[in-house]
Phi, psi and omega in degrees: 000142181277147174294143183278343181261129183295145179256032182249131176299123181305332180296334180285352178273352178263150180288143173277170178297321178298319180293323177295321178294319177299317179299316180298315180298314182291321180296317177297319181298310182292325178298320182280325191249344187218058176282177182305321181293321178294320178300312180299318183298317185279348175296335182273356182275160182304322184271341176087358177207167181282107183291331176293318178295322177302314180294323179292321177300322180284315187276315185278321185253335178079025183300318188296332183259007186304313185259013179259131181302152181300327181295343178248024174090005181265191182267344178079017174278202182237178177298337180299321178289320178297324180297325176299315179296319180293321178296316179291326175295320177293324178296322181270356184059038179299134189254010173289156186281056179296315185297308180291325185278302188280337184255293188293304183292313182299316182285331174296319178293314180298317182289339183291336183074009181272098185297321181297316179294320179297317180293331182282320190252323187297321177300325179284331172292317183296324181269003174085007182268353180230127171256150186213164176207184179231156178215145178081006184285330184247021180282125176287316176255150180301120179252343182226135177237151177245134181234148175287139178220098185065230181278353185239201181230152172228154181252143175223145181125198183206155173226133183254156179053048176279128181299128182053031185296330183279340186243345185297141179280336182223138175237121174270117191245134170264117184230155179272136173239177179293342178260005181118184182288149180205156178268146178223150174256125182235124173260098195290146168232160189294331184289316184255353182216070178294142183230127185244114178300139178261147172279118185235162181298316183260101183287347178281352178230089186290147179222160184207158169274124180246122179250138179247112182242069184077033182288126178299142181212157180244130179299144178235116180068193183246353187232155175258018181290124183233007183302317182297318180296321179292322177294322174297320177299321178293320178295320179294317179296323178299319177298317176302314183295324176298317178298315179295320178295320179298319177297314182301317180293313182298317181295323181289317178300317179298319182292313184290342176282340182256324184287125182252146176213134183057035174079013179211155178300138182294339177291348179276351181281139184303317183298319179292318178302316182296318181295318179290327176296321177299319179295318181298316179298316179297321181294320178296322176295320179294320178299317180296315180296319180294317180298320180293317178297319178298315179297322179295321177294312184299326183259005183053044183286142175294349178280358184305314180305320178290312183297319182294318179294318179297315180297320180299316181292312184292314185289327177297314182289327177295317181296320178298314181296314184297318181286329175297316178289330175304314179287308188299314186279355171272000176065217185302319182293332180291342181268358180273144182295333182292340181282139182296344180305325183292328176297320180288324177299315181295319178297318181297315184289325179284324182293328185289351176240008187295314179242030182113150180283167178299321178296319178297318180296319181294321178298315179292323178298318178298322178294319183295325181265006173084018179277335177221168174234152177292141177294152179297143181289000000 
């Protein structure tokens, strides 16, 4: 059972001067280079995002290497700095594959303890030349199996709704072997690993069906344990959701201060004030939950499973509320597809089920803190 009192110094929940500077740089960058019109334009491209912008984020600002150790080509900062970048990316609805590449795949490699795999792939992730994702991490039943083939291994099976599954250069796969689950690195080709894009609600976060038909793969580490990587993913997604919620609130406050009805700004009406106050209170709770989960990742705290689940539940519901008010309080224009609010609504609704629903997180959270026990099998 986990201790109920957090073991994180409260000072670590506040931003450092470096993190504030990074936030300022990224907010200006995304404002200039990745507004709603740019996002819509690149959704129609084969890769789904601006590849030049992706390279600039890696080369000019160094986002891709923030949480990667210097020995593997990164900057040697912590997940706390990466979380700042993810929050600002979520605020701008940036559609590059930051979550699958920099968070899920990179941390799966780091957690594996496989130095050879880290040396092979992490420097290319850090410099922006390699995109990556994961498959088979959330399968309840074995969906992918690994078999020996001569001196190597091949993968068989399928994983559906894989983040950036159609475009990623590398897939870190959790597959079943005769000795149990294990991680593998697969560099897919069309003959042995066909990938079919799925039509999804949120077009800014592409997903695909990935099939393994004897796809060559290389073992990574000795274990197939992926819980830590998924918890890091939940913490990262929470940071994104805080950023998106912040944008929704700020845009709505700006609008109601300008839009007039009955000779006065609609933001002056008590009912509107109350609704926005509710969003603000929820957003502050989400920021706290996200900051705690981020600190747990950065410090490798044993409290991460609890913090990640709590952040996932709180931030998902906050994002849903903020985007709902984003649409509602913009009135008629908020209901038009041309308005950017709809892009945020879709991101919010898809994100809240990405690593499990809020109810699922709360159930697991109760188990982790000892409030319930799993029923006997």
